[in-house]
Coordinates of C-alpha atoms and ligand atoms in Angstrom, one line a residue:
M501 CA 29.3 -70.8 4.7
G502 CA 26.6 -70.3 1.8
Q503 CA 26.3 -66.5 1.6
S504 CA 30.0 -66.0 2.8
F505 CA 31.4 -68.3 0.4
F506 CA 29.6 -67.2 -2.8
F507 CA 29.1 -63.6 -2.1
S508 CA 32.6 -62.5 -0.4
Q509 CA 35.9 -61.7 -1.9
R510 CA 35.3 -62.5 -5.4
P511 CA 31.5 -62.0 -5.4
Q512 CA 30.8 -61.1 -9.2
V513 CA 32.5 -64.3 -10.6
R514 CA 31.0 -66.4 -8.2
R515 CA 27.5 -65.1 -8.7
F516 CA 28.1 -65.6 -12.5
L517 CA 28.8 -69.3 -12.1
L518 CA 26.0 -69.7 -9.6
I519 CA 23.5 -68.0 -12.0
Q520 CA 24.7 -70.1 -14.9
L521 CA 24.5 -73.5 -13.0
V522 CA 20.8 -72.8 -12.0
G523 CA 20.2 -71.8 -15.4
A524 CA 21.6 -75.1 -16.6
L525 CA 19.2 -77.0 -14.4
F526 CA 16.3 -74.8 -16.1
W527 CA 17.7 -75.9 -19.4
L528 CA 17.8 -79.7 -18.1
S529 CA 14.1 -79.5 -16.7
G530 CA 13.0 -78.2 -20.2
V531 CA 14.4 -80.9 -22.0
L532 CA 13.0 -83.4 -19.6
L533 CA 9.9 -81.9 -20.0
D534 CA 10.1 -82.8 -23.8
M535 CA 11.1 -79.2 -24.9
S536 CA 13.6 -79.2 -27.9
A537 CA 17.1 -78.5 -26.6
S538 CA 17.1 -75.1 -28.5
A539 CA 13.6 -74.1 -27.1
A540 CA 14.7 -75.1 -23.6
L541 CA 17.5 -72.5 -23.7
L542 CA 14.7 -69.7 -23.5
P543 CA 13.8 -70.2 -19.8
A544 CA 17.5 -70.6 -18.9
I545 CA 18.1 -67.1 -20.7
L546 CA 15.3 -65.7 -18.8
W547 CA 16.2 -66.8 -15.5
S548 CA 20.1 -66.0 -16.0
V549 CA 19.2 -62.3 -17.5
T550 CA 16.7 -61.8 -14.5
A551 CA 19.1 -63.0 -11.8
S552 CA 21.8 -60.8 -13.2
L553 CA 19.9 -57.7 -13.1
R554 CA 19.1 -58.5 -9.5
W555 CA 22.5 -59.9 -8.5
Q556 CA 25.3 -58.6 -10.7
A557 CA 26.9 -55.2 -10.6
G558 CA 27.1 -53.6 -14.3
R559 CA 24.9 -53.8 -17.1
W560 CA 27.6 -55.9 -19.0
W561 CA 27.0 -58.7 -17.1
L562 CA 23.3 -58.8 -18.4
V563 CA 24.7 -59.3 -21.9
I564 CA 27.2 -61.9 -20.9
H565 CA 24.3 -64.0 -19.3
A566 CA 22.1 -63.3 -22.2
L567 CA 24.9 -64.6 -24.8
F568 CA 26.6 -67.4 -22.7
A569 CA 24.2 -70.2 -22.8
P570 CA 23.3 -69.8 -26.4
L571 CA 27.0 -69.6 -27.6
V572 CA 27.7 -72.7 -25.6
F573 CA 24.9 -74.5 -27.1
F574 CA 25.7 -73.5 -30.7
A575 CA 29.4 -74.4 -30.2
S576 CA 28.4 -77.7 -29.2
Q577 CA 26.5 -78.1 -32.4
L578 CA 29.6 -77.0 -34.5
D579 CA 31.2 -80.6 -33.9
L580 CA 34.6 -79.0 -33.4
A581 CA 37.4 -81.1 -32.6
P582 CA 38.2 -80.9 -28.9
G583 CA 41.6 -79.6 -29.5
W584 CA 40.2 -76.3 -30.8
Y585 CA 38.5 -75.9 -27.2
L586 CA 41.8 -76.7 -25.7
L587 CA 43.5 -74.1 -27.8
A588 CA 41.0 -71.4 -27.1
F589 CA 41.4 -72.1 -23.3
G590 CA 45.1 -72.1 -23.5
I591 CA 45.1 -68.6 -25.0
S592 CA 42.6 -67.3 -22.7
W593 CA 44.4 -68.6 -19.8
L594 CA 47.7 -66.9 -21.2
V595 CA 45.7 -63.6 -21.2
F596 CA 43.5 -63.7 -18.5
G597 CA 44.8 -66.5 -16.5
H598 CA 45.1 -64.4 -13.0
V599 CA 41.9 -62.7 -13.4
A600 CA 40.3 -65.0 -10.8
S601 CA 42.7 -63.9 -8.3
S602 CA 43.5 -60.5 -9.2
G603 CA 40.1 -59.1 -10.4
V604 CA 41.8 -57.1 -13.4
P605 CA 41.2 -58.2 -16.7
L606 CA 43.2 -56.8 -19.8
Y607 CA 42.1 -53.5 -21.3
L608 CA 44.3 -50.7 -22.7
S609 CA 44.5 -47.1 -22.2
N610 CA 43.1 -45.1 -24.7
R611 CA 44.6 -42.2 -27.0
Q612 CA 43.2 -39.4 -24.7
A613 CA 45.2 -40.9 -21.6
L614 CA 48.1 -41.3 -23.6
T615 CA 48.3 -37.9 -24.7
W616 CA 47.5 -36.3 -21.2
L617 CA 50.6 -38.2 -19.8
S618 CA 52.9 -37.3 -22.8
E619 CA 52.0 -33.8 -22.3
Q620 CA 51.9 -33.4 -18.5
L621 CA 54.5 -35.9 -17.0
P622 CA 57.5 -34.1 -15.1
H623 CA 60.6 -33.8 -17.2
G624 CA 63.0 -36.6 -16.4
A625 CA 60.6 -38.6 -14.3
S626 CA 60.8 -42.3 -13.5
F627 CA 57.4 -43.7 -14.6
M628 CA 56.3 -47.1 -13.7
D629 CA 53.0 -49.0 -15.3
V630 CA 51.8 -51.5 -12.7
G631 CA 49.8 -54.0 -14.7
A632 CA 51.3 -52.7 -17.8
G633 CA 49.4 -55.1 -20.1
T634 CA 50.8 -55.3 -23.8
G635 CA 53.2 -52.2 -22.8
T636 CA 50.9 -49.8 -24.7
V637 CA 51.7 -46.9 -22.5
L638 CA 55.4 -47.6 -22.2
A639 CA 55.6 -47.9 -26.0
W640 CA 53.8 -44.7 -26.4
L641 CA 56.0 -42.7 -23.8
A642 CA 59.1 -44.2 -25.3
R643 CA 58.1 -42.7 -28.5
T644 CA 57.0 -39.4 -27.3
R645 CA 59.0 -38.8 -24.1
P646 CA 62.3 -40.0 -24.4
D647 CA 63.5 -38.1 -21.3
L648 CA 61.5 -40.4 -18.9
S649 CA 62.9 -43.5 -17.3
L650 CA 60.3 -46.2 -18.0
S651 CA 59.5 -49.4 -16.3
G652 CA 56.5 -51.7 -16.3
I653 CA 55.3 -55.0 -14.8
E654 CA 52.8 -57.4 -16.0
H655 CA 51.8 -60.8 -14.7
A656 CA 49.9 -62.5 -17.7
W657 CA 52.4 -64.3 -19.9
L658 CA 50.9 -63.3 -23.6
P659 CA 50.4 -59.7 -22.9
W660 CA 54.0 -59.7 -21.3
L661 CA 55.4 -61.3 -24.3
I662 CA 53.8 -59.0 -26.7
G663 CA 55.4 -56.2 -24.5
K664 CA 58.6 -57.7 -24.7
L665 CA 58.6 -57.9 -28.5
R666 CA 57.4 -54.3 -28.9
L667 CA 59.5 -52.5 -26.4
S668 CA 63.0 -51.5 -26.7
A669 CA 65.8 -52.4 -24.2
S670 CA 65.7 -49.1 -22.8
V671 CA 62.5 -49.9 -21.1
D672 CA 62.7 -52.0 -18.0
W673 CA 59.9 -54.6 -18.8
Q674 CA 59.3 -57.5 -16.1
R675 CA 57.1 -60.2 -15.8
G676 CA 55.5 -60.6 -12.4
D677 CA 53.3 -59.3 -9.5
Y678 CA 53.6 -55.7 -8.9
R679 CA 52.7 -56.3 -5.2
R680 CA 56.1 -58.0 -5.1
V681 CA 58.4 -54.8 -6.4
S682 CA 59.3 -51.8 -4.6
F683 CA 58.0 -48.4 -5.7
A684 CA 60.7 -46.4 -3.8
G685 CA 62.4 -44.9 -6.7
V686 CA 59.4 -44.2 -8.7
D687 CA 58.3 -40.7 -9.4
V688 CA 55.1 -41.4 -11.1
L689 CA 53.0 -44.8 -10.6
Y690 CA 50.4 -45.4 -13.4
A691 CA 47.5 -48.1 -12.6
F692 CA 44.8 -48.9 -15.0
L693 CA 43.0 -51.9 -13.0
S694 CA 39.9 -52.4 -11.4
P695 CA 38.1 -51.5 -8.1
V696 CA 39.4 -54.8 -6.5
P697 CA 43.1 -54.1 -5.8
M698 CA 43.0 -50.2 -5.6
L699 CA 43.0 -50.0 -1.7
E700 CA 45.8 -52.4 -1.2
L701 CA 48.0 -50.7 -4.0
W702 CA 47.4 -47.2 -2.4
Q703 CA 48.5 -48.5 0.9
K704 CA 51.7 -49.8 -0.7
A705 CA 52.4 -46.8 -2.9
R706 CA 51.7 -44.6 0.4
Q707 CA 54.2 -46.7 2.4
E708 CA 57.0 -46.6 -0.2
M709 CA 56.9 -43.7 -2.6
R710 CA 58.5 -40.5 -1.7
A711 CA 56.9 -37.1 -0.9
G712 CA 56.1 -35.3 -4.1
S713 CA 55.9 -38.3 -6.3
W714 CA 52.4 -39.0 -8.5
F715 CA 50.0 -41.8 -8.0
I716 CA 47.8 -41.6 -11.3
S717 CA 44.9 -44.4 -11.4
N718 CA 43.0 -44.4 -14.7
T719 CA 39.4 -44.6 -13.8
F720 CA 39.3 -46.3 -10.5
E721 CA 39.0 -44.4 -7.4
V722 CA 40.7 -45.4 -3.9
P723 CA 38.0 -45.8 -1.5
G724 CA 38.0 -42.9 1.1
E725 CA 40.9 -40.9 -0.8
E726 CA 40.0 -37.7 -2.5
P727 CA 42.4 -37.2 -5.7
D728 CA 44.2 -33.9 -5.8
E729 CA 43.3 -33.5 -9.4
I730 CA 40.8 -35.1 -11.7
I731 CA 41.5 -35.1 -15.4
E732 CA 38.3 -35.5 -17.5
L733 CA 39.4 -37.5 -20.8
N734 CA 36.5 -36.7 -22.6
D735 CA 36.2 -40.0 -24.1
W736 CA 32.8 -42.2 -24.9
K737 CA 33.1 -44.0 -21.4
H738 CA 33.5 -40.8 -19.4
G739 CA 37.1 -41.7 -18.6
R740 CA 39.1 -39.7 -16.1
L741 CA 42.6 -39.8 -14.8
L742 CA 42.6 -39.6 -10.9
L743 CA 46.0 -38.0 -9.6
W744 CA 47.5 -37.9 -6.0
R745 CA 50.4 -36.1 -5.0
M746 CA 52.0 -38.2 -2.4
Ligands
SAM1922 C1 43.5 -53.0 -17.6 S1 45.0 -53.5 -17.8 C2 45.8 -52.2 -18.4 C3 47.2 -52.4 -19.2 C4 48.1 -50.9 -19.4 N1 48.4 -50.5 -18.0 C5 47.2 -50.0 -20.2 O1 46.9 -49.1 -19.4 O2 47.1 -50.2 -21.4 C6 45.7 -54.3 -16.2 C7 46.6 -55.3 -16.4 O3 47.2 -55.5 -15.0 C8 47.7 -56.8 -15.0 N2 47.7 -57.1 -13.6 C9 46.7 -57.1 -12.7 N3 47.0 -57.4 -11.5 C10 48.5 -57.5 -11.7 C11 49.5 -57.8 -10.6 N4 49.2 -58.0 -9.5 N5 50.8 -57.7 -11.1 C12 50.9 -57.7 -12.2 N6 50.2 -57.3 -13.4 C13 48.9 -57.4 -12.8 C14 46.5 -57.7 -15.8 O4 47.0 -58.9 -16.1 C15 46.2 -56.6 -16.9 O5 47.0 -56.9 -18.1

């Protein structure tokens, strides 16, 4: 069970938890060996940063590991009423509550991607944003491309609520899981998700979308599927739109 349980479907989150747990043991050992509580953070941080270099994909994990234990420690010194932690947890859950199961956090399409979409989408197309966040893409297209028929679906409550407040009634704005909606009438499917759901999403789109429709993924590839077109966004993160004609 050990290897398969911790390093299987959601490896990065499990590795993070495991590394931090061992880091906490380092900290505890330091305190038991008469180090001050803040000095004992040092071996814990050294361990977690080194372990993240070895076992986590992406350098941002290193930053998260370096900051996590000191932030927990200093927050515990602030003597805040427990209600504040509950509130912070509640807000985080409303925004990121599904991340552990979906593997997709919230971040938004940038101006370059939005501009390309508003300039290049076919006239009168029906456009769906799957995992639509706060409705950024749809709000932009509603303003710049009134000829499009727009829809979006988002499963996290708070981003969905923000979208609900900002989007006009002409946009079909749903709360729920895109895996449960049909893509049959969609001319352009847009996804800005993560590597985790791409293969499954591609297979669903392949089955349901009609010939000639477009599948656009912001940044994330579909394993084993070459896009028909790659649009470089020329932004700081070397973003790309990958376009498949179905
Ligand atoms: C990276 S954000 C992109 C937001 C928006 N599409 C944009 O480009 O600005 C991805 C969003 O997908 C949502 N999401 C992930 N899996 C989902 C699912 N199965 N059904 C609905 N929403 C999902 C997440 O909650 C997150 O808000």
